[in-house]
C-alpha cells in the first residue's frame, strides 16, 4: 500500500480538529452506526474544555489504496515543543486558514518550522461559507507570509482548496459542488511525496523517537517514523542518545500502528510508516532506536529554548493538606521530572533548600495546563509569579520579545496602543483596518510587559478584543517595566468570612472571596482601590443590640466576587505573592506568612 505522512497546521479555533473528524468519517474509518465524540482527536479533558489542541496526536485513513498518516499539531506556540518534534515525521503539511481572519500568529510559528524543514504545503481556506469570509484577502496574506518566511519557489507554488470543515466539503474553486472532501484526499496523494525512507527498507532498522507515553498494560511506549529497515515483534534492538552513547538494549514486546483513531498491533514495521514500539525501560524522546549494528544516531531537531520560569513549591499555608493527597516535595519533584521527560520544551531544576523547583517553559498557558493537570491528579502547590528568562550575549543582556496581534473595535485602539507602547515598552509594527469596524494591531512587546496584561486588555476593550501572541526574537534589555498598579486586601484574621464584613469592605475594592469561605492571616481576599496593600478583617460581624429599629435587619446584598482562573491568578500576583493551588481551590496569599500566625491559624481552624 502507498504511504503519505502529513501534518495539519492551523491557528487556535480555525477548525483543524473538526476537519480531521470529517476526514475520518468520509474515509470509512468509522462504522456507519458507530458513536464518535465531536472533535475525536482532542482526547484530553483539558483539550475538550478549552477547545484547543495541546498534545500532538496521529491518526490514519485509507484512500484509494493509499494509507495517509495524519498528525494533528497544537495550534498554540506554548506547545511548540510538540510541533518541532512532530514535523520531523511528515513529508508535507496542510495549512488550514480561516477565510475571515487570515493567517494568525500561531499559524506563522508552526508554518515557519515546516518551511524551514523543506516540507511542501497545501493551503486550505476554511469556513468560506461564513458571512464575513474574504478568501481572496486571506490568500494574499498567506502568500505574503510564505514569502516573508523565506519559502522557496516550490513551496510558493502551493495548491489551494476552498473548504468548510464543519460541513465536510472541499473544492478546487469557490463555485464547486460542495459535497465531500474527495478533492483534499486526491490532492494529498498527488502533491505530497511518498516517504523517501521507503527506499532504505533493506538497510538496518533505525527510528527517531518523537513522542513518549505510557500504557497501563504494556508500559513505556515510544512513537516515531521508521527511517530505514523493518522491525518485527520479539527482535532485540538498542537505544542511542543524541551523542551516540548506548542507553539500553531491549527486546521489542509490541509494534503498533495507527489505524483510524486506534492503534493496532502489526506484524512488521516498515520504513516510512509512523509506528509505536514497546519494551524499553530507559529510552526517551530524541533517542534513536536502532539495530544492534548501527553506531550513528539520527540527528534530532533542536528545540527552541524556554522563555519564562515559574517556581513550584509545597503548599505551606494553614489550609495545606485539606484537599489534596500529594503534598510532599519529593512527590512533586517526581511528577515534574516525569513531565520534563515527556515534554522536551520544559526544564526542571532544584532550588536551594530542595522544597521548591524552578520550572522553565514556553509561556503562561503551558504552565497553566501543567498546573491544572497536577491539581486534578491530587497535588497541592504554591506557584510564584512567572519570571522572564534573560540571555547574555557579547556582554549584553537580551530579553525575549513577542509579536502581539490584536483585533479590536476601532473605538478602543487608542487605549490598547497607549498601554502597549507606553509603560510596557512595546513597539508598533503594523496597524490596519480588518473590516466590520475593527482594527488589527501588530506590536512587538517584551515578554515581561505581557505578564498580567490580558485581564487589563479585556477591561480596556470591554471584553470584545482578541489578543494572540507568539515568540518573535531577542532584544537588548529595555529597563524596568512597572508591575500591577493596584494594591491588595489582606486578611488579618483566621476563620470563616462574614457577609456583613465583606459588605463593609466593598468600598475598599473588589473582592475575590464570598461569605462563608475559609480565610487565614496573610491570605489575599481582594484588590485594593488604591496602590498600597491594606490589612482588613473579613470576620467582623454586626454588633448585636437590644434596640430594634426600622431597616436594621435588612439583608446584606453583596456584589458577586471576582473569581480568578488559574492563568489569571498566576499573571495577577506580584513578586512577593504566591498562588495556592489545591484540587478544589485557588487562593492568593503573601509569600512570607508569619510562622506563629500559621500555627495559630491551624489551631483556630481545628
XYZ file of C-alpha atoms in Angstrom, residues 2-367:
366
model
C 1.244 3.515 -0.871
C 2.011 5.799 2.076
C 1.704 9.539 2.793
C 2.615 11.332 6.035
C 1.112 14.800 6.582
C 0.634 17.280 9.429
C -2.300 19.674 9.711
C -1.360 23.204 10.823
C -3.835 25.845 11.950
C -4.284 28.667 14.435
C -6.402 28.010 17.531
C -10.104 27.663 16.577
C -9.599 27.666 12.792
C -11.279 24.242 12.502
C -8.351 21.809 12.335
C -9.665 19.085 14.650
C -13.169 19.370 13.149
C -11.713 18.814 9.664
C -9.875 15.692 10.873
C -13.231 14.386 12.191
C -14.695 14.681 8.682
C -11.628 13.080 7.046
C -12.031 10.081 9.351
C -15.763 9.788 8.632
C -15.514 10.113 4.839
C -12.565 7.704 4.536
C -14.609 4.934 6.181
C -12.564 4.864 9.409
C -15.835 4.600 11.381
C -18.759 2.216 11.000
C -21.998 3.875 9.901
C -23.641 3.312 13.283
C -20.508 3.942 15.380
C -20.869 6.581 18.128
C -17.993 9.059 17.821
C -17.416 12.111 20.018
C -17.171 15.522 18.358
C -13.514 16.626 17.942
C -12.457 12.995 18.363
C -8.731 13.859 18.214
C -8.993 16.098 21.298
C -8.863 13.154 23.679
C -7.502 15.047 26.694
C -10.069 16.514 29.163
C -8.400 19.935 29.123
C -8.382 19.961 25.307
C -12.129 19.402 25.244
C -12.843 22.013 27.909
C -10.678 24.733 26.370
C -11.263 23.872 22.713
C -7.529 23.789 21.928
C -5.108 21.065 20.884
C -2.342 20.576 23.474
C -0.818 17.203 22.558
C 0.256 16.241 19.056
C -1.563 13.053 18.018
C -1.550 10.860 14.946
C -4.310 9.032 13.113
C -4.520 7.108 9.867
C -7.013 6.903 6.989
C -7.088 4.843 3.773
C -7.995 6.366 0.419
C -7.717 4.666 -2.991
C -5.123 2.087 -1.884
C -3.049 4.725 -0.076
C -2.633 4.984 3.661
C -2.468 8.597 4.857
C -0.977 9.155 8.320
C -2.346 12.472 9.654
C -0.704 14.313 12.565
C -2.852 16.853 14.447
C -0.437 19.548 15.692
C -1.044 22.001 18.568
C -2.067 25.465 17.366
C -0.524 27.395 20.260
C 3.151 28.423 20.403
C 3.341 27.494 24.106
C 3.192 23.857 22.996
C 5.802 24.368 20.274
C 7.984 21.579 21.643
C 5.319 19.164 20.398
C 5.335 20.836 16.969
C 9.092 20.812 16.435
C 9.359 17.087 17.100
C 6.274 16.045 15.194
C 7.151 17.818 11.923
C 10.210 15.582 11.559
C 7.823 12.628 10.976
C 5.964 14.048 7.954
C 6.684 14.906 4.295
C 4.119 17.664 3.778
C 1.677 19.927 5.600
C -1.912 21.044 5.141
C -2.155 24.683 6.249
C -5.710 25.466 7.350
C -6.561 29.191 7.376
C -9.824 30.849 8.449
C -11.079 32.718 5.369
C -12.278 35.601 7.582
C -9.308 36.013 9.933
C -6.445 35.065 7.602
C -3.134 33.638 8.876
C -2.667 34.359 12.592
C 0.442 34.336 14.845
C 0.306 30.645 15.790
C -0.063 29.779 12.072
C 3.098 31.770 11.428
C 5.022 29.980 14.193
C 4.296 26.424 13.023
C 4.494 27.290 9.300
C 7.978 28.770 9.774
C 9.114 25.460 11.300
C 7.541 23.459 8.439
C 9.026 25.622 5.652
C 12.486 25.509 7.263
C 12.321 21.685 7.090
C 11.539 21.908 3.351
C 8.014 20.468 3.678
C 5.592 21.098 0.800
C 2.401 22.918 1.852
C -1.228 22.619 0.713
C -3.313 25.690 1.658
C -6.960 25.105 2.625
C -9.093 28.228 3.118
C -11.624 27.058 5.702
C -15.039 28.489 6.679
C -15.547 30.153 3.261
C -19.315 29.784 3.804
C -19.283 32.268 6.711
C -20.869 35.690 6.026
C -17.666 37.621 6.818
C -15.349 35.341 4.813
C -12.883 37.062 2.459
C -10.906 34.221 0.867
C -9.062 36.441 -1.646
C -7.612 38.655 1.095
C -6.745 35.601 3.232
C -4.963 34.005 0.238
C -2.901 37.159 -0.404
C -1.898 37.228 3.268
C -0.847 33.549 3.127
C 1.363 34.219 0.088
C 2.943 37.246 1.816
C 3.512 35.149 4.926
C 5.270 32.400 2.944
C 7.459 34.963 1.161
C 8.416 36.632 4.467
C 9.300 33.253 5.975
C 11.745 32.524 3.135
C 9.761 29.839 1.265
C 11.441 28.533 -1.913
C 9.789 28.602 -5.346
C 8.323 25.087 -4.990
C 6.770 25.985 -1.637
C 5.395 29.286 -3.004
C 3.708 27.403 -5.845
C 1.234 25.850 -3.419
C -2.155 24.355 -4.405
C -5.309 25.917 -2.920
C -8.611 24.429 -1.791
C -11.757 26.171 -0.507
C -13.496 24.287 2.289
C -15.925 24.112 5.168
C -14.634 21.587 7.706
C -17.861 21.545 9.712
C -19.981 20.899 6.589
C -17.487 18.329 5.332
C -16.562 19.601 1.849
C -13.524 20.942 -0.003
C -13.334 22.093 -3.644
C -10.708 23.474 -6.022
C -12.890 26.536 -6.741
C -15.320 28.645 -4.737
C -18.163 27.600 -7.037
C -17.532 23.856 -6.597
C -20.094 21.157 -5.837
C -19.596 21.431 -2.026
C -20.357 17.738 -1.498
C -17.357 15.994 0.109
C -13.611 16.051 0.838
C -12.542 13.968 -2.178
C -10.585 16.896 -3.626
C -8.468 17.138 -0.448
C -7.756 13.391 -0.338
C -6.757 13.384 -4.018
C -4.565 16.468 -3.644
C -2.680 14.971 -0.690
C -1.875 11.836 -2.708
C -0.906 13.865 -5.775
C 1.047 16.749 -4.186
C 2.688 15.263 -1.053
C 5.622 12.951 -1.889
C 5.817 9.400 -0.591
C 8.310 8.956 2.291
C 11.898 8.787 0.987
C 12.585 6.261 3.756
C 10.842 3.547 1.697
C 13.968 3.359 -0.483
C 16.002 2.347 2.589
C 13.878 -0.636 3.588
C 16.762 -3.091 3.043
C 19.099 -1.238 5.450
C 19.357 -1.893 9.234
C 16.400 -0.644 11.328
C 16.544 2.958 12.612
C 13.837 5.157 14.161
C 13.899 8.552 15.923
C 11.595 8.651 18.971
C 9.405 11.774 18.844
C 6.690 11.210 21.482
C 6.710 9.285 24.752
C 3.706 7.925 26.618
C 2.775 5.079 28.942
C 0.201 2.321 28.670
C -1.125 0.649 31.862
C -0.795 -2.802 30.258
C 2.398 -2.661 28.165
C 4.331 0.109 29.964
C 6.580 2.720 28.356
C 5.945 3.297 24.624
C 7.716 5.481 22.049
C 6.286 6.731 18.738
C 8.208 7.831 15.655
C 8.743 7.313 11.933
C 10.851 4.370 10.774
C 13.817 5.911 8.923
C 15.170 2.650 7.480
C 14.765 -1.110 7.605
C 11.974 -3.189 9.139
C 11.177 -4.341 12.675
C 9.239 -7.362 13.963
C 7.878 -8.044 17.439
C 10.395 -10.038 19.501
C 13.543 -8.616 17.873
C 16.307 -7.200 20.070
C 17.344 -3.605 19.362
C 19.171 -0.831 21.222
C 18.646 2.843 22.065
C 21.294 5.524 21.377
C 21.343 9.024 22.904
C 21.817 12.164 20.748
C 25.574 11.890 21.400
C 25.717 8.266 20.251
C 26.019 6.694 23.739
C 24.235 3.371 24.241
C 21.338 3.805 26.709
C 19.959 0.271 26.780
C 19.411 -2.896 24.799
C 15.908 -4.381 24.876
C 13.532 -6.856 23.282
C 10.582 -5.354 21.408
C 7.402 -6.604 23.079
C 4.916 -4.916 20.758
C 4.814 -2.973 17.474
C 1.677 -0.928 16.815
C 0.491 1.370 14.021
C -2.335 3.910 13.768
C -5.474 2.604 12.119
C -8.229 5.210 12.375
C -8.327 6.585 15.922
C -6.955 3.383 17.423
C -3.566 1.714 17.497
C -3.410 -1.892 16.338
C -0.663 -4.446 16.777
C 1.069 -5.191 13.460
C 3.448 -7.978 12.444
C 6.137 -5.736 10.991
C 7.046 -2.017 10.977
C 8.328 -0.817 7.603
C 10.424 2.168 6.536
C 8.391 5.379 6.180
C 5.485 4.337 8.447
C 4.666 6.012 11.787
C 4.656 3.310 14.481
C 4.710 2.827 18.253
C 7.168 0.471 19.960
C 7.023 -1.031 23.475
C 9.606 -2.885 25.544
C 12.114 -0.224 26.581
C 12.679 0.963 30.153
C 15.010 3.992 29.784
C 14.843 5.277 26.185
C 13.044 8.595 25.760
C 12.242 11.399 23.297
C 15.012 12.314 20.770
C 16.757 8.944 21.268
C 17.452 6.696 18.267
C 16.012 3.156 18.389
C 18.076 1.008 16.031
C 19.513 -2.340 15.028
C 22.456 -3.623 17.121
C 24.807 -2.981 14.172
C 24.022 0.773 13.918
C 26.501 3.142 15.614
C 25.371 6.641 14.491
C 22.209 8.232 15.965
C 19.682 10.146 13.833
C 20.124 13.945 14.294
C 17.222 15.367 16.355
C 15.614 18.741 15.605
C 16.822 21.454 18.022
C 14.134 22.728 20.382
C 13.644 26.463 20.973
C 14.772 27.483 24.488
C 12.211 28.277 27.227
C 11.308 31.938 27.770
C 9.722 32.023 31.252
C 10.253 30.236 34.570
C 7.898 29.581 37.483
C 8.746 28.280 40.952
C 6.704 25.254 42.078
C 6.781 24.768 45.867
C 4.992 22.821 48.566
C 1.774 24.313 49.923
C 2.729 25.587 53.397
C -0.401 27.624 54.126
C -2.556 26.925 57.227
C -5.065 25.105 54.997
C -2.472 22.751 53.479
C -3.394 19.081 53.154
C -7.176 19.565 53.333
C -7.986 18.858 49.663
C -5.001 17.101 48.119
C -3.227 13.851 48.917
C 0.083 14.654 47.165
C 1.718 17.410 49.183
C 5.350 16.349 49.784
C 8.186 17.983 47.823
C 9.527 14.526 46.866
C 6.243 13.598 45.159
C 6.035 16.988 43.405
C 9.621 16.590 42.142
C 8.918 13.113 40.735
C 5.878 14.428 38.860
C 7.788 17.402 37.400
C 10.702 15.194 36.301
C 8.241 12.858 34.592
C 6.712 15.872 32.762
C 10.155 17.144 31.682
C 10.934 13.730 30.214
C 7.754 13.668 28.114
C 7.691 17.380 27.223
C 11.071 18.445 25.826
C 10.094 22.157 25.972
C 10.082 22.062 29.814
C 13.195 22.152 32.012
C 13.126 21.444 35.773
C 15.855 22.380 38.268
C 16.086 22.242 42.084
C 16.328 25.427 44.155
C 18.486 25.771 47.297
C 16.720 24.033 50.180
C 15.056 21.395 47.999
C 11.446 22.322 48.819
C 10.829 24.284 45.594
C 11.591 23.661 41.938
C 12.298 26.048 39.085
C 10.245 25.045 36.014
C 11.148 26.767 32.736
C 8.806 26.642 29.723
C 7.354 28.499 26.743
C 4.572 30.590 28.254
C 1.864 31.138 30.850
C -0.619 28.865 29.037
C 1.790 25.921 29.011
C 2.474 26.392 32.734
